[in-house]
PDB file of C-alpha atoms and ligand atoms in Angstrom:
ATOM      1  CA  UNK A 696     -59.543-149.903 -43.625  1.00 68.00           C
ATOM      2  CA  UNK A 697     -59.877-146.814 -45.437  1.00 65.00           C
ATOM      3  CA  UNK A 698     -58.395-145.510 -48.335  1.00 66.00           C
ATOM      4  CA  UNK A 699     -56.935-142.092 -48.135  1.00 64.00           C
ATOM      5  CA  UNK A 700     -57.289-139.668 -50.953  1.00 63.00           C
ATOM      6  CA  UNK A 701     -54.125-138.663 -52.079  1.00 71.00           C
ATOM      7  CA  UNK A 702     -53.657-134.746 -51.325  1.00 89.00           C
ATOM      8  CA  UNK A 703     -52.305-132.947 -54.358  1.00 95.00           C
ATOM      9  CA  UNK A 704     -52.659-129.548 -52.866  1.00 96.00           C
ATOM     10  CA  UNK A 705     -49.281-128.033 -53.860  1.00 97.00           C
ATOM     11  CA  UNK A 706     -50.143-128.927 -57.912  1.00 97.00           C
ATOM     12  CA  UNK A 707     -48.461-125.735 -59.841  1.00 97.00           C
ATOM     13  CA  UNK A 708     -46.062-124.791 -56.584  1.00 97.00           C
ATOM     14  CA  UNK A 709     -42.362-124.456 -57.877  1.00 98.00           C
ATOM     15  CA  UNK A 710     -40.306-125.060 -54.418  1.00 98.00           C
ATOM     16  CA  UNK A 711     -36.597-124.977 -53.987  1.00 98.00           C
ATOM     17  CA  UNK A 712     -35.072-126.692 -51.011  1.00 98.00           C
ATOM     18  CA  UNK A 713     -31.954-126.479 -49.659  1.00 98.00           C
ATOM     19  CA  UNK A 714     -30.702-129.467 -47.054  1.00 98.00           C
ATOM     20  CA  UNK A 715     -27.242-130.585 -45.567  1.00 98.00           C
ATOM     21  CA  UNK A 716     -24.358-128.785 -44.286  1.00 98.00           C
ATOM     22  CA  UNK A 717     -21.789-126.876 -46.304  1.00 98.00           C
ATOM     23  CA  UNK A 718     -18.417-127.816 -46.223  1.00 98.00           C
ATOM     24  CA  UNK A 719     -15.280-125.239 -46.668  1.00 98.00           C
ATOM     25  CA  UNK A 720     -12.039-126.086 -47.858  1.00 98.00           C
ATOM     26  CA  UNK A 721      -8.425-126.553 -45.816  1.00 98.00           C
ATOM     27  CA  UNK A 722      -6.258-127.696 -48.111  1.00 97.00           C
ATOM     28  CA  UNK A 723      -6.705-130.557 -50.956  1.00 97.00           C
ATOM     29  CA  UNK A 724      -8.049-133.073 -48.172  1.00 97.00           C
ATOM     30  CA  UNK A 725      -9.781-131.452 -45.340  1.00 98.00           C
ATOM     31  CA  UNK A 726     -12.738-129.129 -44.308  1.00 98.00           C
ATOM     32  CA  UNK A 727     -14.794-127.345 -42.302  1.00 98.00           C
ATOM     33  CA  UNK A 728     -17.889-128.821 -41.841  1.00 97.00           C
ATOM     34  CA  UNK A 729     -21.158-129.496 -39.667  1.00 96.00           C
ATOM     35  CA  UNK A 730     -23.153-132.254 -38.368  1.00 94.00           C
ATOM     36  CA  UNK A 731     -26.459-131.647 -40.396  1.00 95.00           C
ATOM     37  CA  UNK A 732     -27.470-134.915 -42.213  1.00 96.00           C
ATOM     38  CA  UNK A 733     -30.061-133.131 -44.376  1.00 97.00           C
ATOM     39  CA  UNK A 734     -32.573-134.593 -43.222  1.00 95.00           C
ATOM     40  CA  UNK A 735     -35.244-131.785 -42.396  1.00 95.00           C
ATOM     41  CA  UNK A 736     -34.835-130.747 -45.831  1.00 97.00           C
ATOM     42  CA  UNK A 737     -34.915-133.765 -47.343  1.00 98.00           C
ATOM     43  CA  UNK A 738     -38.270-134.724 -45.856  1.00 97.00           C
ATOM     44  CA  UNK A 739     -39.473-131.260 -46.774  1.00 98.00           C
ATOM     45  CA  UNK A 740     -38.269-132.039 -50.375  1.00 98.00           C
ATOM     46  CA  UNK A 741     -40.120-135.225 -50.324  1.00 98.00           C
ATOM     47  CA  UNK A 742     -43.479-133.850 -49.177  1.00 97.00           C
ATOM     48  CA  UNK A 743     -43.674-131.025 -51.331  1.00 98.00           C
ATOM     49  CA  UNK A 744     -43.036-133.244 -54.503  1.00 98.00           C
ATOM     50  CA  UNK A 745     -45.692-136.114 -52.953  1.00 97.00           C
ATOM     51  CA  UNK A 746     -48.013-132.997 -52.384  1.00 97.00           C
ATOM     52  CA  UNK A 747     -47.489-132.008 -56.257  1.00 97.00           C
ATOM     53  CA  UNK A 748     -45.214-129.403 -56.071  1.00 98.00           C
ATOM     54  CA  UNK A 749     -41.992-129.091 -58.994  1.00 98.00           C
ATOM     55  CA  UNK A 750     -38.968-129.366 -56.289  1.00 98.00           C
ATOM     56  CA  UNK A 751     -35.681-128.824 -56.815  1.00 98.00           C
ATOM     57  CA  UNK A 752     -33.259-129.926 -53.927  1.00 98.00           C
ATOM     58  CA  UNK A 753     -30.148-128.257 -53.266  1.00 98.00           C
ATOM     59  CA  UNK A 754     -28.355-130.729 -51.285  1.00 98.00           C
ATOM     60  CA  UNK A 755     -25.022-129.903 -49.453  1.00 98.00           C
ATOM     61  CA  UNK A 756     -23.119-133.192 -48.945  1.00 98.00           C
ATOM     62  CA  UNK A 757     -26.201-134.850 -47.763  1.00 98.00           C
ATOM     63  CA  UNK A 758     -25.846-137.894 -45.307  1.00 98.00           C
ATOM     64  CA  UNK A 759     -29.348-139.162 -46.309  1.00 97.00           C
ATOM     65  CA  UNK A 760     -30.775-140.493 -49.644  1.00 97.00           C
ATOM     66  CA  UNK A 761     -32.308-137.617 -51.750  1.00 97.00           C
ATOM     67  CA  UNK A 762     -36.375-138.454 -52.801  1.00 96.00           C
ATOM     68  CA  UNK A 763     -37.232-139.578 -55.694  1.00 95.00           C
ATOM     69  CA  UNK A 764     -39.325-137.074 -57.992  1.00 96.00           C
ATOM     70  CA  UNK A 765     -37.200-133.932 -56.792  1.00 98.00           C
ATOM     71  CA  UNK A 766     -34.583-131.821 -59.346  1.00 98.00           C
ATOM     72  CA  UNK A 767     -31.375-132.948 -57.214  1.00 98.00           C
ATOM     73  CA  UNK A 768     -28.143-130.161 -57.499  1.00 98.00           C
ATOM     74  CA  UNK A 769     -25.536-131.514 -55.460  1.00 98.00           C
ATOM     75  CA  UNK A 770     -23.300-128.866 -53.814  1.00 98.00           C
ATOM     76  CA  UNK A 771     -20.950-128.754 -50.930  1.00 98.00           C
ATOM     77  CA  UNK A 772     -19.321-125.047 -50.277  1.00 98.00           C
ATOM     78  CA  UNK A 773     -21.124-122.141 -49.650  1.00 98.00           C
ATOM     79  CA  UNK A 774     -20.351-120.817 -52.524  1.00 98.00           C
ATOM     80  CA  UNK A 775     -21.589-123.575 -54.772  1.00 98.00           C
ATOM     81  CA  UNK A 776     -25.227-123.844 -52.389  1.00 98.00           C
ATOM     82  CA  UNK A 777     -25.224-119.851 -53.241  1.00 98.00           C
ATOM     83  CA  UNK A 778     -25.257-119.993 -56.970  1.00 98.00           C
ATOM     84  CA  UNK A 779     -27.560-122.691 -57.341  1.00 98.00           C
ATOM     85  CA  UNK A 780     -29.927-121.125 -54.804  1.00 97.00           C
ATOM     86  CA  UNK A 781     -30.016-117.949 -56.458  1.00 96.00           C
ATOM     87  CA  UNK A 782     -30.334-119.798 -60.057  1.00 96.00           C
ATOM     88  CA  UNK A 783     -33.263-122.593 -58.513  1.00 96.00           C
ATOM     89  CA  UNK A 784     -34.762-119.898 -56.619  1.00 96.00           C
ATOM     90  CA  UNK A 785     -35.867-117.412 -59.481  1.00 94.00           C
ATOM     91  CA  UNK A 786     -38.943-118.341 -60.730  1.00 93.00           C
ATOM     92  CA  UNK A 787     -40.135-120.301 -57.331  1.00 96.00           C
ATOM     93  CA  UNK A 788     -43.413-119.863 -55.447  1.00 97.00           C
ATOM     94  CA  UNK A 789     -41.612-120.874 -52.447  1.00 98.00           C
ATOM     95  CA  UNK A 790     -37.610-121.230 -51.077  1.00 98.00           C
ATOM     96  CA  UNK A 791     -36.695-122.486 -48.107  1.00 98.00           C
ATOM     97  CA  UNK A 792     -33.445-122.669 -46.286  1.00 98.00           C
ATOM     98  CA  UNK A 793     -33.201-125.625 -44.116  1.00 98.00           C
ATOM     99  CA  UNK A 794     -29.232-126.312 -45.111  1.00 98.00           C
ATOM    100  CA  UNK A 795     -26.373-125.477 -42.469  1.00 98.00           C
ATOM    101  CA  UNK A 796     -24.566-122.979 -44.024  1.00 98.00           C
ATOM    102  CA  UNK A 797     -21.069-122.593 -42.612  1.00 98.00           C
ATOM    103  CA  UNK A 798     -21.085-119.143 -41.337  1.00 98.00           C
ATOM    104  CA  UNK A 799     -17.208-118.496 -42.374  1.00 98.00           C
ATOM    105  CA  UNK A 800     -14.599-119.920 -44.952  1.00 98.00           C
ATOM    106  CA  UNK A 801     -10.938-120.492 -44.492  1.00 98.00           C
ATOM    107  CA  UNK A 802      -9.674-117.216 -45.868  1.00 98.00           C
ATOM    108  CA  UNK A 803      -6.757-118.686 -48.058  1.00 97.00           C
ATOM    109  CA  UNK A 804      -7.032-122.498 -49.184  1.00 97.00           C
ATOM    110  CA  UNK A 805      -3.998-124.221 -50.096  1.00 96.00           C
ATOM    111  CA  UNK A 806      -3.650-126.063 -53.061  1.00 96.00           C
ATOM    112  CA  UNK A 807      -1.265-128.787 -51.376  1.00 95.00           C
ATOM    113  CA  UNK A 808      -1.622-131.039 -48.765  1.00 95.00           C
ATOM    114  CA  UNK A 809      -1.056-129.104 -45.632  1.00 94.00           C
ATOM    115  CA  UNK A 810       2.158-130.782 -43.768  1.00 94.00           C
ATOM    116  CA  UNK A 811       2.238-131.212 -40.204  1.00 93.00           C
ATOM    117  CA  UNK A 812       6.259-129.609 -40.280  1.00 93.00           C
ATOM    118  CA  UNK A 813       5.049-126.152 -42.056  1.00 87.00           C
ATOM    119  CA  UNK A 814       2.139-125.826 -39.521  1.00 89.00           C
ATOM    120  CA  UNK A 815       3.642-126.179 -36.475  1.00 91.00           C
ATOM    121  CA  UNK A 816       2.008-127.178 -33.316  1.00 92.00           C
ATOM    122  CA  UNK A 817       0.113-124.410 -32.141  1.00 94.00           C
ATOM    123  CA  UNK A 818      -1.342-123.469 -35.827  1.00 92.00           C
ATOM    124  CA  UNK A 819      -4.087-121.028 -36.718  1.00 94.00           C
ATOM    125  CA  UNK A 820      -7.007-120.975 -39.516  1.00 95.00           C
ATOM    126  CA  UNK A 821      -7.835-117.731 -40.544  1.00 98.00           C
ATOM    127  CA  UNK A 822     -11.007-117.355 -41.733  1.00 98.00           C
ATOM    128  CA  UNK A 823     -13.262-114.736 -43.643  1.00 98.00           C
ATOM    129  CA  UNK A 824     -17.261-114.068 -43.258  1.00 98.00           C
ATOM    130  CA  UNK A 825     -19.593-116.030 -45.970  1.00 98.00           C
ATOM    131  CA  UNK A 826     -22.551-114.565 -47.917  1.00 98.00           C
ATOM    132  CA  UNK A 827     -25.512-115.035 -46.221  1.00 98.00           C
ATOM    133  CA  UNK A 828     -27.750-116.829 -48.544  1.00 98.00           C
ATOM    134  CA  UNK A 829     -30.998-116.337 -46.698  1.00 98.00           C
ATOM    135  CA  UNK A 830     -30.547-112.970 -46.892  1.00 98.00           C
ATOM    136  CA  UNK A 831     -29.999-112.411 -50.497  1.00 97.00           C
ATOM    137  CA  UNK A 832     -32.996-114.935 -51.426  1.00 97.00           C
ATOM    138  CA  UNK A 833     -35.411-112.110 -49.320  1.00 96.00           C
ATOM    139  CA  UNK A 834     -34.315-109.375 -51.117  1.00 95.00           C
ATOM    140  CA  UNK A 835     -34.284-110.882 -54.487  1.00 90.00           C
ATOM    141  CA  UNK A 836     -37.776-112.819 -54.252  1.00 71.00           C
ATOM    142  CA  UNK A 837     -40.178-109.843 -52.769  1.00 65.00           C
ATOM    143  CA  UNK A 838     -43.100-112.217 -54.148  1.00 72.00           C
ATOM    144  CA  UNK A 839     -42.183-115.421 -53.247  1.00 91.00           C
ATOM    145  CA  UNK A 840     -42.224-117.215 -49.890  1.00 97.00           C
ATOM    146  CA  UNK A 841     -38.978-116.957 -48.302  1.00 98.00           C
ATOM    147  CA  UNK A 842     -38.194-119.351 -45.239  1.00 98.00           C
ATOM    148  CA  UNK A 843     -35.212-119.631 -42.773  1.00 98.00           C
ATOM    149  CA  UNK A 844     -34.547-122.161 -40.355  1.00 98.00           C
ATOM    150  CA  UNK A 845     -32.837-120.895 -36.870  1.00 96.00           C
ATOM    151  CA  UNK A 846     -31.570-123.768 -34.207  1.00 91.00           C
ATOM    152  CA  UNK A 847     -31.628-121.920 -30.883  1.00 92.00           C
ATOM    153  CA  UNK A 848     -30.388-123.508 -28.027  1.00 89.00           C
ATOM    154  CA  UNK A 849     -31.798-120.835 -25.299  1.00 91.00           C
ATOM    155  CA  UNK A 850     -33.805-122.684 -22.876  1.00 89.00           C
ATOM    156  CA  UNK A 851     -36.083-120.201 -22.174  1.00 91.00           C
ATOM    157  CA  UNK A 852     -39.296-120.498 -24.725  1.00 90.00           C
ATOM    158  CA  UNK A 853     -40.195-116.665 -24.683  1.00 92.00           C
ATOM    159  CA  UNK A 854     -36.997-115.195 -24.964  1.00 94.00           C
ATOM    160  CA  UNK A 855     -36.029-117.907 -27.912  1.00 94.00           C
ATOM    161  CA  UNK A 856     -39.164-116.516 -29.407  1.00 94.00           C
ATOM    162  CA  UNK A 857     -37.506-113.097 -29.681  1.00 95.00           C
ATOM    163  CA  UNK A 858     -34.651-114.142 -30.840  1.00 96.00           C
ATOM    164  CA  UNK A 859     -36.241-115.709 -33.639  1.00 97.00           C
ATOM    165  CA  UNK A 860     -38.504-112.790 -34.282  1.00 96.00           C
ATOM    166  CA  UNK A 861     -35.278-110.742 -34.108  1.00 97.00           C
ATOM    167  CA  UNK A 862     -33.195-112.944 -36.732  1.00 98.00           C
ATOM    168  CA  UNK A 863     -36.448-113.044 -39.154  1.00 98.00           C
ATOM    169  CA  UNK A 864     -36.359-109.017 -39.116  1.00 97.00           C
ATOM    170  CA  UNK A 865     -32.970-109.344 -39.865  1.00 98.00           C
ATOM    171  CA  UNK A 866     -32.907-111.725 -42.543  1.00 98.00           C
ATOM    172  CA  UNK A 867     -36.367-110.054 -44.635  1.00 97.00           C
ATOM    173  CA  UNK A 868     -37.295-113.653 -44.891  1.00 97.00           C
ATOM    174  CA  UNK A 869     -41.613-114.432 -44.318  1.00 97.00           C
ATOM    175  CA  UNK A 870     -41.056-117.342 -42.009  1.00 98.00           C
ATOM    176  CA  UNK A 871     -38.835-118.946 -39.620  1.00 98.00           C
ATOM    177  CA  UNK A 872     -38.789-122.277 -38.517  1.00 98.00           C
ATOM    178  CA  UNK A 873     -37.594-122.392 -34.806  1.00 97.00           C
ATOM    179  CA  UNK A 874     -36.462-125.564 -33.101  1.00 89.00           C
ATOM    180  CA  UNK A 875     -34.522-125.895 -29.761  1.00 73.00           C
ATOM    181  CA  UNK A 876     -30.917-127.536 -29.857  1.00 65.00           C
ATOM    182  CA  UNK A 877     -30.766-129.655 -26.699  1.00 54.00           C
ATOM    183  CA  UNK A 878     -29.074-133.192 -25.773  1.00 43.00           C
ATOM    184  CA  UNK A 879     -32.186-135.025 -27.176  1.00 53.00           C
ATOM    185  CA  UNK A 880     -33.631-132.513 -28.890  1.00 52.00           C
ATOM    186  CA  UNK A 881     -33.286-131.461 -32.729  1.00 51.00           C
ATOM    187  CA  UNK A 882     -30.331-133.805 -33.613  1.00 54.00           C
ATOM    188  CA  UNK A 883     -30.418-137.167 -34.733  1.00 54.00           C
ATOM    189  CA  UNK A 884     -33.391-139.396 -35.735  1.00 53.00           C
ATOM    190  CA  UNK A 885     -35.517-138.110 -32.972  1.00 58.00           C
ATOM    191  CA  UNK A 886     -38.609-136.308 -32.655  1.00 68.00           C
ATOM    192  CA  UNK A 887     -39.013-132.602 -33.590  1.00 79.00           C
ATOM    193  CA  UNK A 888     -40.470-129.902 -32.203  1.00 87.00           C
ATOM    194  CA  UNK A 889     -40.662-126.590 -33.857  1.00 94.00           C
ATOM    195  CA  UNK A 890     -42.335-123.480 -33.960  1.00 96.00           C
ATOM    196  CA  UNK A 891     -43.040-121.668 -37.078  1.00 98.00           C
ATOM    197  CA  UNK A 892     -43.350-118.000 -36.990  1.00 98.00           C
ATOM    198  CA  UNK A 893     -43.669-114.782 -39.353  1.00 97.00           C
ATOM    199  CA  UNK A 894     -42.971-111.305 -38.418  1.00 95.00           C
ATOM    200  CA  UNK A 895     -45.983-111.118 -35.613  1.00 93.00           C
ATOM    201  CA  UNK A 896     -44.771-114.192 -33.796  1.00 94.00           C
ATOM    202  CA  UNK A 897     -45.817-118.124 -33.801  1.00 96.00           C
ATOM    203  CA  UNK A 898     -47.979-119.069 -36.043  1.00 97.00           C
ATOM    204  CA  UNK A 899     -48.236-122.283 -35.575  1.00 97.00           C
ATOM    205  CA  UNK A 900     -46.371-125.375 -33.609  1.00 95.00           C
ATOM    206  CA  UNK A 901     -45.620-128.812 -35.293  1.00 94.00           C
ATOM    207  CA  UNK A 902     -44.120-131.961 -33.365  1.00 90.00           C
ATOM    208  CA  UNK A 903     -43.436-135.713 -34.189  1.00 90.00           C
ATOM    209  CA  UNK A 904     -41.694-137.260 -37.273  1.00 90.00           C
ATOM    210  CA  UNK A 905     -39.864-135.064 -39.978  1.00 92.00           C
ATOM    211  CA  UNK A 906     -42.883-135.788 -42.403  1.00 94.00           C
ATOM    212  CA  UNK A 907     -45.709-134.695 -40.101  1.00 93.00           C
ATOM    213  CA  UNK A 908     -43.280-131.214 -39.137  1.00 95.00           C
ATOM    214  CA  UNK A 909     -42.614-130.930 -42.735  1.00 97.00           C
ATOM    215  CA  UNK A 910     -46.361-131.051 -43.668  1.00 97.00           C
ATOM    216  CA  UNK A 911     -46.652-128.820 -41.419  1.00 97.00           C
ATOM    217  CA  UNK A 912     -44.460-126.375 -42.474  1.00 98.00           C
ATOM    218  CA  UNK A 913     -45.803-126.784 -46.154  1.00 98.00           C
ATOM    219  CA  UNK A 914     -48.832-125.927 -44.833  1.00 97.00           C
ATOM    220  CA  UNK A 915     -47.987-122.288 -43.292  1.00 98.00           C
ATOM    221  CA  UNK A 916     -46.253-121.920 -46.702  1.00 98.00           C
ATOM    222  CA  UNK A 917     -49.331-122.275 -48.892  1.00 97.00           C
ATOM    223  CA  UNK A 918     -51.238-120.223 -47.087  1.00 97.00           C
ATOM    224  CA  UNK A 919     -48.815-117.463 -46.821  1.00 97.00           C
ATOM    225  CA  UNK A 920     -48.214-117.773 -50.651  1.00 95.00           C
ATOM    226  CA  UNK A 921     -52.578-117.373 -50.649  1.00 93.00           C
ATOM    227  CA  UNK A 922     -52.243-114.021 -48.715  1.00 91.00           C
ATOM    228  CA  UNK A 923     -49.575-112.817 -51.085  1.00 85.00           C
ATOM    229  CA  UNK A 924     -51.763-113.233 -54.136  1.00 78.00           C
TER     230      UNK A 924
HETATM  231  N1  CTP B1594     -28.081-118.819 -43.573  1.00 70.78           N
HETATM  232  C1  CTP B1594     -27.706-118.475 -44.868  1.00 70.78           C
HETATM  233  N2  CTP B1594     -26.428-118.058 -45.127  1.00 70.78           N
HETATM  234  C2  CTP B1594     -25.527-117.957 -44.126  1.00 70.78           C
HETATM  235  C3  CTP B1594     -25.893-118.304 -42.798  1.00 70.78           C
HETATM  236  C4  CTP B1594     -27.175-118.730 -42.558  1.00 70.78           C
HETATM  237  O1  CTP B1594     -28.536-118.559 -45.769  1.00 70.78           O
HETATM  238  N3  CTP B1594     -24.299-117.545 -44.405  1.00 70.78           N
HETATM  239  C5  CTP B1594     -29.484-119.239 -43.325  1.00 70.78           C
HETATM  240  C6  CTP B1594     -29.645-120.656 -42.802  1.00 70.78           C
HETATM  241  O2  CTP B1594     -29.794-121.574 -43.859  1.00 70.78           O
HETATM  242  C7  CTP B1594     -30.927-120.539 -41.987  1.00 70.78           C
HETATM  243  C8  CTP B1594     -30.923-119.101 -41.504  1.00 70.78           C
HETATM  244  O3  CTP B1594     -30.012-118.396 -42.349  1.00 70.78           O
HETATM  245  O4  CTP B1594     -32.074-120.726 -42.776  1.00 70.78           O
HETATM  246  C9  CTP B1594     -30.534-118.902 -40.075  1.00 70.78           C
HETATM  247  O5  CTP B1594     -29.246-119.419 -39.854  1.00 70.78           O
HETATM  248  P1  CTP B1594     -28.524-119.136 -38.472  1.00 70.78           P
HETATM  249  O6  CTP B1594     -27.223-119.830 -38.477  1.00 70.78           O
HETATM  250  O7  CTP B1594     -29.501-119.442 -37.382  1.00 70.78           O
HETATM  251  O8  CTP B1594     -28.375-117.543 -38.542  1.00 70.78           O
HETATM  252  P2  CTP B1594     -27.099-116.626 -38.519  1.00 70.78           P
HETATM  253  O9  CTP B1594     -27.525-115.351 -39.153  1.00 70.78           O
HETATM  254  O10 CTP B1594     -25.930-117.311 -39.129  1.00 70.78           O
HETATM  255  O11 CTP B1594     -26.865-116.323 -36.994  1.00 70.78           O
HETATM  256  P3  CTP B1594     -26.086-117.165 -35.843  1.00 70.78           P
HETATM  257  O12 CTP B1594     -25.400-118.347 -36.486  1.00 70.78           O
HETATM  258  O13 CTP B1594     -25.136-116.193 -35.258  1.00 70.78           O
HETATM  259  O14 CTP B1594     -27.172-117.555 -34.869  1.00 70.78           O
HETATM  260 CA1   CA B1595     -25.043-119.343 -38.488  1.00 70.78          CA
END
């Protein structure tokens, strides 16, 4: 057999991670929510800390155990993952944005129970445009690495491609991490596929289990956080 070396090539990297899905208030009892388990992040988180890096974990109502060895800050609106991204993220070499963030709130939350008799049967949610994290993080970090995540489900590989060139432009962010949505693709405990790209396109492709993807991904950060220096 043969003994691998372990790799402590992120030694001295402060990385923030966020992971999950926010959740935004109804009333008292009820939400809006998504179905990311957190687990992209989570293995990111996981990797970076067994690589050496100093994580810290944002984790929005996470459906899967956090690692051991990260900073965990539980949050669960928008709101909440905002602050503690923008507190994590100030000092870090690197801070990526693999969390669902719900891209609207319910505009007014009541503080009771809403009862089926007040709403009616036909009622409507009004609801009111979030921050967008991702975006803030780019303009606040110009030195750091900055990385978005972007879950396309057009089935066409170039014009996905520019799509996700298009939302990286838009967000200021240094990479994006582009997997396809599909029936058996991207949810669940199944393999990944993703593409990571900066500004001039794909830079490189990374398939199989979360870890290997994440590794991956951790990879394309170091060296862009190398060409910043
Ligand atoms: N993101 C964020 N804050 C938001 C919405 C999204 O920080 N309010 C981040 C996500 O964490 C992800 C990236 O932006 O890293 C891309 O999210 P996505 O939902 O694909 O982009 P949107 O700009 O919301 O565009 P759309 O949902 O219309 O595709
Ligand atoms: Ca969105």
């Amino acid at each position: 057999y043969a003994i691998v070396a372990p790799t402590r090539d992120l030694e001295g990297m402060r990385v923030v991670v966020s992971a999950g899905g926010t959740r935004e208030p109804i009333d008292p009892v009820r939400f809006l929510g998504n179905r990311s388990s957190g687990a992209h992040g989570v293995a990111l988180a996981a990797r970076a800390a067994a690589r050496g890096a100093d994580v810290t974990l944002v984790g929005a109502n996470l459906q899967v155990e956090a690692p051991r060895g990260v900073r965990l800050v539980p949050v669960s609106t928008t709101a909440e993952l905002r602050d503690a991204m923008l507190l994590a993220s100030r000092d870090a070499h690197a801070t990526i944005m693999a969390a669902a963030v719900a891209d609207y709130r319910v505009a007014e939350v009541s503080d009771a129970k809403l009862k089926k008799d007040a709403w009616g049967s036909s009622p409507t949610l009004r609801l009111t445009e979030n921050p967008d994290v991702l975006v803030e993080l780019a303009a606040r970090m110009p030195r750091g690495v900055v990385v978005g995540f972007a879950a396309e489900t057009e089935p066409d590989a170039d014009a996905r491609r520019a799509i996700a060139v298009a939302k990286l432009a838009r967000k200021g962010c240094d990479l994006l991490v582009l997997n396809q949505v599909g029936v058996d693709l991207g949810f669940g405990d199944v393999e990944t596929v993703v593409e990571i790209l900066d500004a001039s396109g794909v830079v490189a492709t990374a398939s199989g289990p979360k870890t290997s993807v994440a590794d991956a991904i951790l990879d394309v950060v170091r060296s862009t956080l190398q060409e910043h220096a």
